Tab-separated table of C-alpha atoms in Angstrom:
chain	number	residue	atom	x	y	z
A	41	MET	CA	-29.004	32.725	2.342
A	42	LYS	CA	-31.354	30.680	0.219
A	43	LYS	CA	-29.767	32.230	-2.868
A	44	LEU	CA	-26.290	30.975	-1.938
A	45	ILE	CA	-27.511	27.523	-0.909
A	46	MET	CA	-29.341	27.267	-4.235
A	47	LEU	CA	-26.242	28.418	-6.109
A	48	LEU	CA	-23.930	25.916	-4.494
A	49	THR	CA	-26.483	23.133	-4.863
A	50	LEU	CA	-27.023	23.821	-8.560
A	51	VAL	CA	-23.307	23.897	-9.278
A	52	PHE	CA	-22.738	20.738	-7.255
A	53	LEU	CA	-25.474	18.918	-9.119
A	54	PHE	CA	-24.121	20.125	-12.450
A	55	THR	CA	-20.611	18.918	-11.748
A	56	ALA	CA	-21.788	15.656	-10.212
A	57	CYS	CA	-24.176	14.781	-13.051
A	58	GLY	CA	-22.580	16.598	-15.969
A	59	GLY	CA	-20.423	14.815	-18.491
A	60	ASN	CA	-16.900	13.934	-17.384
A	61	ASP	CA	-15.683	14.446	-20.928
A	62	SER	CA	-11.994	14.827	-20.183
A	63	SER	CA	-9.787	14.131	-23.153
A	64	GLU	CA	-7.328	12.533	-20.773
A	65	VAL	CA	-7.830	8.816	-20.251
A	66	LEU	CA	-7.499	7.860	-16.610
A	67	PRO	CA	-5.082	5.006	-15.870
A	68	GLU	CA	-6.900	1.754	-15.240
A	69	LYS	CA	-4.155	0.089	-13.230
A	70	GLU	CA	-2.100	1.184	-10.280
A	71	SER	CA	1.089	0.466	-12.258
A	72	GLU	CA	0.237	3.209	-14.756
A	73	PHE	CA	0.671	5.911	-12.110
A	74	PRO	CA	4.057	7.545	-11.641
A	75	GLN	CA	5.427	5.665	-8.654
A	76	LEU	CA	6.685	8.535	-6.474
A	77	ASN	CA	7.706	6.234	-3.628
A	78	ASN	CA	4.233	4.747	-3.864
A	79	GLU	CA	4.870	1.284	-2.517
A	80	ASN	CA	2.986	0.525	0.643
A	81	PRO	CA	5.883	0.398	3.139
A	82	LEU	CA	4.233	-2.595	4.836
A	83	SER	CA	3.142	-4.441	1.703
A	84	GLU	CA	5.925	-7.020	1.873
A	85	GLU	CA	5.420	-7.832	5.520
A	86	SER	CA	3.332	-10.741	6.732
A	87	GLU	CA	1.052	-10.277	9.709
A	88	SER	CA	3.652	-11.933	11.948
A	89	GLU	CA	6.339	-9.504	10.764
A	90	LYS	CA	4.410	-6.286	11.392
A	91	ARG	CA	5.944	-4.360	14.241
A	92	PHE	CA	2.761	-3.275	15.991
A	93	ILE	CA	-0.287	-4.603	17.773
A	94	GLU	CA	-3.928	-3.565	17.312
A	95	ILE	CA	-6.252	-2.995	20.260
A	96	PRO	CA	-9.992	-2.295	19.798
A	97	VAL	CA	-11.193	0.807	21.657
A	98	ILE	CA	-14.510	2.580	22.133
A	99	ILE	CA	-14.626	6.361	21.760
A	100	GLY	CA	-17.209	8.045	23.991
A	101	GLU	CA	-18.052	4.876	25.916
A	102	GLY	CA	-21.290	5.270	27.877
A	103	SER	CA	-22.229	8.516	26.125
A	104	GLY	CA	-24.844	7.104	23.791
A	105	TRP	CA	-22.616	8.106	20.872
A	106	GLU	CA	-20.082	5.283	21.085
A	107	LEU	CA	-17.701	4.836	18.168
A	108	ASP	CA	-15.575	1.839	17.243
A	109	GLY	CA	-11.883	2.551	17.088
A	110	ILE	CA	-8.465	0.915	16.969
A	111	LEU	CA	-5.321	1.786	18.871
A	112	THR	CA	-2.169	0.599	17.121
A	113	LEU	CA	0.870	0.313	19.358
A	114	PRO	CA	4.505	-0.348	18.491
A	115	ASP	CA	5.363	-3.885	19.582
A	116	ASN	CA	7.878	-4.575	22.350
A	117	THR	CA	9.285	-1.078	22.751
A	118	GLY	CA	9.906	-1.349	26.492
A	119	GLN	CA	9.313	2.379	26.905
A	120	LYS	CA	6.567	4.960	26.615
A	121	VAL	CA	5.916	6.003	23.019
A	122	PRO	CA	4.583	9.110	21.273
A	123	ALA	CA	1.066	8.917	19.842
A	124	VAL	CA	-1.183	10.522	17.222
A	125	VAL	CA	-4.931	11.113	16.987
A	126	LEU	CA	-6.205	10.921	13.397
A	127	VAL	CA	-9.092	13.303	12.653
A	128	HIS	CA	-11.269	12.943	9.549
A	129	GLY	CA	-12.193	15.442	6.903
A	130	SER	CA	-15.754	16.442	6.063
A	131	GLY	CA	-18.532	13.914	5.516
A	132	PRO	CA	-19.135	10.466	7.017
A	133	SER	CA	-16.008	8.311	7.165
A	134	ASP	CA	-14.898	5.078	8.784
A	135	MET	CA	-11.788	4.687	10.906
A	136	ASN	CA	-9.647	3.867	7.867
A	137	GLY	CA	-10.647	7.038	6.022
A	138	THR	CA	-11.923	4.743	3.269
A	139	VAL	CA	-12.396	6.285	-0.179
A	140	TYR	CA	-13.483	3.497	-2.532
A	141	GLU	CA	-10.670	0.911	-2.178
A	142	ASN	CA	-8.192	3.344	-0.650
A	143	LYS	CA	-7.653	3.425	3.116
A	144	PRO	CA	-5.275	6.293	3.897
A	145	PHE	CA	-5.814	6.334	7.679
A	146	LEU	CA	-5.081	2.608	7.870
A	147	GLU	CA	-1.817	3.129	5.999
A	148	ILE	CA	-0.796	6.065	8.183
A	149	ALA	CA	-1.549	4.107	11.367
A	150	GLU	CA	0.324	0.988	10.304
A	151	TYR	CA	3.361	2.890	9.079
A	152	LEU	CA	3.678	5.095	12.159
A	153	SER	CA	3.148	2.232	14.578
A	154	SER	CA	5.764	0.185	12.734
A	155	ASN	CA	8.109	3.101	13.390
A	156	GLY	CA	7.636	3.598	17.103
A	157	ILE	CA	4.519	5.805	17.192
A	158	ALA	CA	1.100	4.815	18.541
A	159	VAL	CA	-2.011	5.865	16.592
A	160	ILE	CA	-5.684	6.010	17.482
A	161	ARG	CA	-8.306	6.093	14.734
A	162	TYR	CA	-12.062	5.646	14.893
A	163	ASP	CA	-15.275	5.820	12.917
A	164	LYS	CA	-16.590	9.335	12.539
A	165	ARG	CA	-19.804	10.162	14.381
A	166	THR	CA	-21.704	10.931	11.180
A	167	PHE	CA	-20.641	7.528	9.824
A	168	THR	CA	-22.005	5.615	12.815
A	169	HIS	CA	-24.785	7.873	14.091
A	170	GLY	CA	-25.701	10.051	11.128
A	171	ALA	CA	-29.433	9.336	11.248
A	172	LYS	CA	-29.511	9.714	15.025
A	173	MET	CA	-27.759	13.072	14.825
A	174	LEU	CA	-30.346	14.412	12.412
A	175	GLN	CA	-33.203	13.008	14.480
A	176	GLU	CA	-32.005	14.200	17.894
A	177	LEU	CA	-29.999	17.319	17.038
A	178	GLY	CA	-31.542	18.475	13.769
A	179	GLY	CA	-30.151	21.812	12.659
A	180	SER	CA	-28.428	22.493	15.972
A	181	PHE	CA	-25.389	20.273	15.552
A	182	THR	CA	-22.001	21.782	14.753
A	183	VAL	CA	-18.449	20.498	14.384
A	184	TRP	CA	-18.405	20.154	18.173
A	185	GLU	CA	-20.735	17.156	17.982
A	186	GLU	CA	-19.535	16.015	14.569
A	187	THR	CA	-15.771	16.030	15.189
A	188	ILE	CA	-14.280	17.924	18.118
A	189	LYS	CA	-15.801	16.080	21.049
A	190	ASP	CA	-14.767	12.663	19.733
A	191	ALA	CA	-11.243	13.836	18.926
A	192	LEU	CA	-10.894	15.023	22.518
A	193	SER	CA	-12.246	11.696	23.831
A	194	ALA	CA	-9.695	9.826	21.714
A	195	THR	CA	-6.976	12.110	23.045
A	196	GLU	CA	-7.993	11.324	26.622
A	197	ILE	CA	-7.701	7.607	25.893
A	198	LEU	CA	-4.154	8.098	24.638
A	199	LYS	CA	-3.029	10.292	27.512
A	200	ALA	CA	-4.446	7.848	30.077
A	201	ASP	CA	-2.650	4.840	28.566
A	202	PRO	CA	0.489	3.985	30.600
A	203	ARG	CA	2.264	2.795	27.453
A	204	ILE	CA	2.070	6.257	25.907
A	205	ASN	CA	4.072	9.368	26.717
A	206	GLU	CA	1.274	11.788	27.625
A	207	ASN	CA	3.535	14.743	26.827
A	208	LYS	CA	4.094	13.504	23.269
A	209	VAL	CA	0.538	13.227	21.932
A	210	TYR	CA	-0.055	14.825	18.521
A	211	ILE	CA	-3.013	15.497	16.258
A	212	LEU	CA	-3.099	14.793	12.526
A	213	GLY	CA	-6.155	16.357	10.941
A	214	HIS	CA	-6.951	15.640	7.317
A	215	SER	CA	-8.756	18.250	5.207
A	216	MET	CA	-11.470	19.726	7.427
A	217	GLY	CA	-9.857	17.841	10.319
A	218	GLY	CA	-6.721	19.870	9.620
A	219	SER	CA	-8.742	23.068	9.629
A	220	LEU	CA	-10.220	22.117	12.992
A	221	ALA	CA	-6.991	20.856	14.576
A	222	PRO	CA	-6.035	24.252	16.093
A	223	ARG	CA	-9.531	24.571	17.574
A	224	ILE	CA	-9.377	21.026	18.980
A	225	HIS	CA	-5.992	21.846	20.500
A	226	ALA	CA	-7.391	25.013	22.110
A	227	MET	CA	-10.485	23.247	23.440
A	228	GLY	CA	-8.504	20.794	25.539
A	229	GLY	CA	-6.332	18.720	23.219
A	230	ASN	CA	-3.144	20.484	24.337
A	231	TYR	CA	-1.071	18.584	21.803
A	232	ALA	CA	2.689	18.372	21.583
A	233	GLY	CA	2.342	19.305	17.917
A	234	LEU	CA	-0.199	19.726	15.149
A	235	ILE	CA	-0.063	18.132	11.690
A	236	LEU	CA	-2.258	20.037	9.243
A	237	TYR	CA	-2.729	17.475	6.484
A	238	ALA	CA	-4.360	19.063	3.408
A	239	GLY	CA	-6.182	21.540	5.610
A	240	THR	CA	-7.153	25.167	5.156
A	241	PRO	CA	-7.361	28.142	7.499
A	242	ARG	CA	-9.998	29.724	5.255
A	243	SER	CA	-13.757	29.917	5.647
A	244	LEU	CA	-15.585	26.730	4.627
A	245	MET	CA	-18.081	28.764	2.613
A	246	GLU	CA	-15.274	30.553	0.790
A	247	LEU	CA	-13.527	27.257	0.090
A	248	MET	CA	-16.738	25.647	-1.201
A	249	ALA	CA	-17.309	28.586	-3.513
A	250	ASP	CA	-13.776	28.249	-4.934
A	251	GLN	CA	-14.270	24.516	-5.471
A	252	GLN	CA	-17.535	25.085	-7.277
A	253	PHE	CA	-16.173	27.955	-9.369
A	254	LEU	CA	-13.283	25.756	-10.494
A	255	ALA	CA	-15.774	23.105	-11.591
A	256	VAL	CA	-17.754	25.750	-13.448
A	257	THR	CA	-14.700	26.903	-15.411
A	258	GLU	CA	-13.970	23.285	-16.346
A	259	THR	CA	-17.441	22.298	-17.501
A	260	MET	CA	-19.260	25.399	-18.787
A	261	GLU	CA	-18.545	27.613	-21.762
A	262	GLY	CA	-19.860	30.592	-23.657
A	263	GLU	CA	-22.667	32.691	-22.233
A	264	GLU	CA	-23.374	30.221	-19.461
A	265	LEU	CA	-19.783	30.448	-18.220
A	266	GLU	CA	-19.825	34.241	-18.426
A	267	GLU	CA	-22.989	34.417	-16.324
A	268	MET	CA	-21.667	32.066	-13.649
A	269	THR	CA	-18.296	33.826	-13.577
A	270	ALA	CA	-19.998	37.172	-13.093
A	271	LEU	CA	-22.074	35.728	-10.262
A	272	PHE	CA	-19.087	34.253	-8.432
A	273	GLN	CA	-17.080	37.457	-8.871
A	274	SER	CA	-19.884	39.739	-7.776
A	275	GLY	CA	-19.046	39.516	-4.086
A	276	ILE	CA	-22.049	37.305	-3.354
A	277	VAL	CA	-20.021	34.849	-1.278
A	278	LYS	CA	-18.732	37.529	1.094
A	279	GLU	CA	-22.240	38.960	1.333
A	280	GLN	CA	-23.668	35.580	2.236
A	281	ILE	CA	-20.936	34.889	4.796
A	282	THR	CA	-21.901	38.150	6.486
A	283	ALA	CA	-25.557	37.143	6.289
A	284	VAL	CA	-24.784	33.777	7.908
A	285	ILE	CA	-22.902	35.417	10.769
A	286	ASN	CA	-25.765	37.835	11.374
A	287	THR	CA	-28.529	35.218	11.293
A	288	PRO	CA	-30.021	34.666	14.785
A	289	ASP	CA	-29.137	31.219	16.135
A	290	GLU	CA	-32.669	29.824	16.337
A	291	GLU	CA	-33.438	30.955	12.811
A	292	ALA	CA	-30.137	29.557	11.544
A	293	LYS	CA	-30.987	26.132	12.996
A	294	THR	CA	-34.155	25.948	10.903
A	295	GLN	CA	-32.487	26.718	7.558
A	296	ILE	CA	-31.200	23.453	6.101
A	297	ASP	CA	-29.522	22.930	2.735
A	298	THR	CA	-30.065	19.938	0.453
A	299	PHE	CA	-27.171	18.093	2.099
A	300	GLY	CA	-28.828	18.257	5.550
A	301	THR	CA	-26.490	20.980	6.849
A	302	SER	CA	-27.923	23.980	8.650
A	303	VAL	CA	-26.952	27.624	8.421
A	304	TYR	CA	-26.140	27.315	12.135
A	305	TYR	CA	-23.425	24.764	11.284
A	306	TYR	CA	-21.825	27.228	8.858
A	307	LYS	CA	-22.263	30.094	11.308
A	308	ASP	CA	-20.356	28.233	14.005
A	309	LEU	CA	-17.432	27.805	11.615
A	310	GLU	CA	-17.506	31.415	10.483
A	311	ILE	CA	-17.386	32.815	14.017
A	312	ASN	CA	-14.623	30.387	15.029
A	313	PRO	CA	-12.051	30.841	12.238
A	314	ALA	CA	-8.878	28.781	12.300
A	315	ASP	CA	-6.594	31.813	12.410
A	316	MET	CA	-8.154	32.872	15.712
A	317	PHE	CA	-6.821	29.688	17.320
A	318	ILE	CA	-3.551	29.462	15.374
A	319	GLU	CA	-2.516	32.876	16.637
A	320	ASN	CA	-2.281	31.690	20.253
A	321	ILE	CA	-0.713	28.259	19.707
A	322	THR	CA	2.984	27.926	20.528
A	323	ALA	CA	3.249	24.177	19.799
A	324	PRO	CA	5.057	23.131	16.597
A	325	PHE	CA	3.199	22.732	13.299
A	326	LEU	CA	3.770	20.440	10.344
A	327	VAL	CA	1.817	21.793	7.369
A	328	MET	CA	1.490	19.287	4.510
A	329	HIS	CA	-0.028	19.965	1.099
A	330	ALA	CA	-0.245	18.164	-2.248
A	331	ASP	CA	0.124	20.273	-5.375
A	332	ASN	CA	-2.547	18.395	-7.366
A	333	ASP	CA	-5.173	18.780	-4.648
A	334	PHE	CA	-8.478	20.054	-6.026
A	335	GLN	CA	-10.180	20.331	-2.614
A	336	VAL	CA	-7.725	22.803	-1.107
A	337	PHE	CA	-5.381	25.011	-3.094
A	338	THR	CA	-1.653	25.669	-3.067
A	339	ASP	CA	-1.939	29.343	-4.004
A	340	LYS	CA	-4.638	30.104	-1.446
A	341	ASP	CA	-4.778	27.610	1.421
A	342	PHE	CA	-1.155	26.480	1.692
A	343	ALA	CA	-0.015	30.052	1.023
A	344	LEU	CA	-2.248	31.414	3.782
A	345	TYR	CA	-0.835	28.919	6.306
A	346	LYS	CA	2.621	30.201	5.376
A	347	GLU	CA	1.471	33.746	5.972
A	348	LEU	CA	-0.215	32.984	9.298
A	349	LEU	CA	2.752	30.972	10.600
A	350	SER	CA	5.556	33.103	9.169
A	351	GLY	CA	8.452	33.925	11.447
A	352	ARG	CA	8.033	30.885	13.669
A	353	SER	CA	11.034	28.622	14.112
A	354	ASN	CA	8.985	25.536	15.006
A	355	VAL	CA	6.914	25.268	11.815
A	356	THR	CA	7.686	22.907	8.924
A	357	PHE	CA	6.044	23.224	5.497
A	358	LYS	CA	5.944	20.319	3.045
A	359	LEU	CA	4.624	20.563	-0.514
A	360	TYR	CA	4.440	17.362	-2.591
A	361	GLU	CA	4.359	17.205	-6.370
A	362	ASN	CA	1.922	15.058	-8.342
A	363	LEU	CA	-0.157	13.969	-5.341
A	364	ASN	CA	-3.866	14.477	-4.708
A	365	HIS	CA	-5.963	15.260	-1.625
A	366	LEU	CA	-5.327	11.742	-0.278
A	367	PHE	CA	-1.566	12.210	-0.766
A	368	MET	CA	-1.688	9.503	-3.410
A	369	PRO	CA	-0.299	9.733	-6.975
A	370	SER	CA	-2.306	12.009	-9.255
A	371	THR	CA	-2.435	12.546	-13.007
A	372	VAL	CA	-5.801	14.247	-13.528
A	373	THR	CA	-5.924	17.858	-14.639
A	374	ARG	CA	-9.551	18.716	-13.804
A	375	SER	CA	-11.320	18.749	-10.472
A	376	VAL	CA	-14.404	17.089	-11.956
A	377	ASP	CA	-12.321	13.996	-12.729
A	378	ILE	CA	-10.767	13.556	-9.304
A	379	HIS	CA	-13.359	11.099	-8.015
A	380	ASP	CA	-12.569	8.781	-10.913
A	381	GLU	CA	-8.951	8.854	-9.784
A	382	TYR	CA	-9.960	8.078	-6.194
A	383	LYS	CA	-11.553	4.862	-7.459
A	384	ILE	CA	-8.147	3.542	-8.498
A	385	LYS	CA	-6.302	1.605	-5.803
A	386	ALA	CA	-3.196	3.458	-4.718
A	387	ASN	CA	-1.103	4.090	-1.604
A	388	VAL	CA	-0.207	7.095	0.480
A	389	ASP	CA	3.122	8.339	-0.830
A	390	GLY	CA	6.029	6.782	1.029
A	391	GLN	CA	7.878	10.072	1.506
A	392	VAL	CA	4.772	11.612	3.070
A	393	LEU	CA	4.593	8.814	5.636
A	394	LYS	CA	8.311	9.065	6.398
A	395	ASP	CA	8.096	12.835	6.823
A	396	ILE	CA	5.279	12.477	9.375
A	397	ALA	CA	7.207	9.888	11.404
A	398	ASP	CA	10.481	11.838	11.261
A	399	TRP	CA	8.789	15.102	12.347
A	400	ILE	CA	7.091	13.456	15.329
A	401	GLN	CA	10.317	11.868	16.491
A	402	VAL	CA	12.121	15.248	16.673
A	403	ASN	CA	9.288	17.465	17.974
């Protein structure tokens, strides 16, 4: 286990600190991106013209783990409306899903609520209570405390609201949130449909290894590259996944990597794979993927969703060209440059937003 943690840490540090010596010059202005329906659909509207209202909410009120949130509701509908819970990807994140100047969750919420669909979004627990989680839970916390419990609390708020059709509540999970969406559904969400938004059904450890190997191939050369390639192709990742699964719980809770994540956290994910939950879900799926996503991969993650959900009549697959993990315009060609692209102000692609709204309205 220590060998794998060291491996992933070393590669991460190399790619984070190594030279971003891409020969491609990143665009400095939003206008230099290919547009791809990239106007913010609400950008021309004044506050008085927006067709929704915002209501502050508290997720987990009285639990000691309260989170600030916002419920956006279509204005003056006169009838109960469908609703969506937005679930974050990995790492601390605020309710807007903020990445530098970009706020994808804010854009999704405002667009959907301007088109007849309520949305609840909230700060992630690790964003608000990260230090407290480490202090009180240490190596014992899993995605249950980090994500699932709060998503279910947000769902309860929606289903209890008389303005919302409790039979038309959906989940949109981004990245790791998409991976967890089937599990959240099975643990009490009972959604009318699931939107897997740049998610993966694969093991987190396997995905991390692929991300790091891609960075290695982009930044190393010669003997160094050969050595790292041999290591990644040696079967070490599968061996370490097996080792994680077989590690006793109490021991796993004491083994912490440099990012503050325990082996127990990884073990919980490995013994609760997404496909185990997907298999028993009869609700409709919308699976969305961007072809220039360097966090999840078209040929592995999107393809595996297609395999797992093949033969179902209530599944829709959407693949978008020239968009990144945030479903914003993308021109970079190397994974190690993607964070520079995230720093550039952009918008969630307009077609992506429309496809979400249209799918909800007919499912």
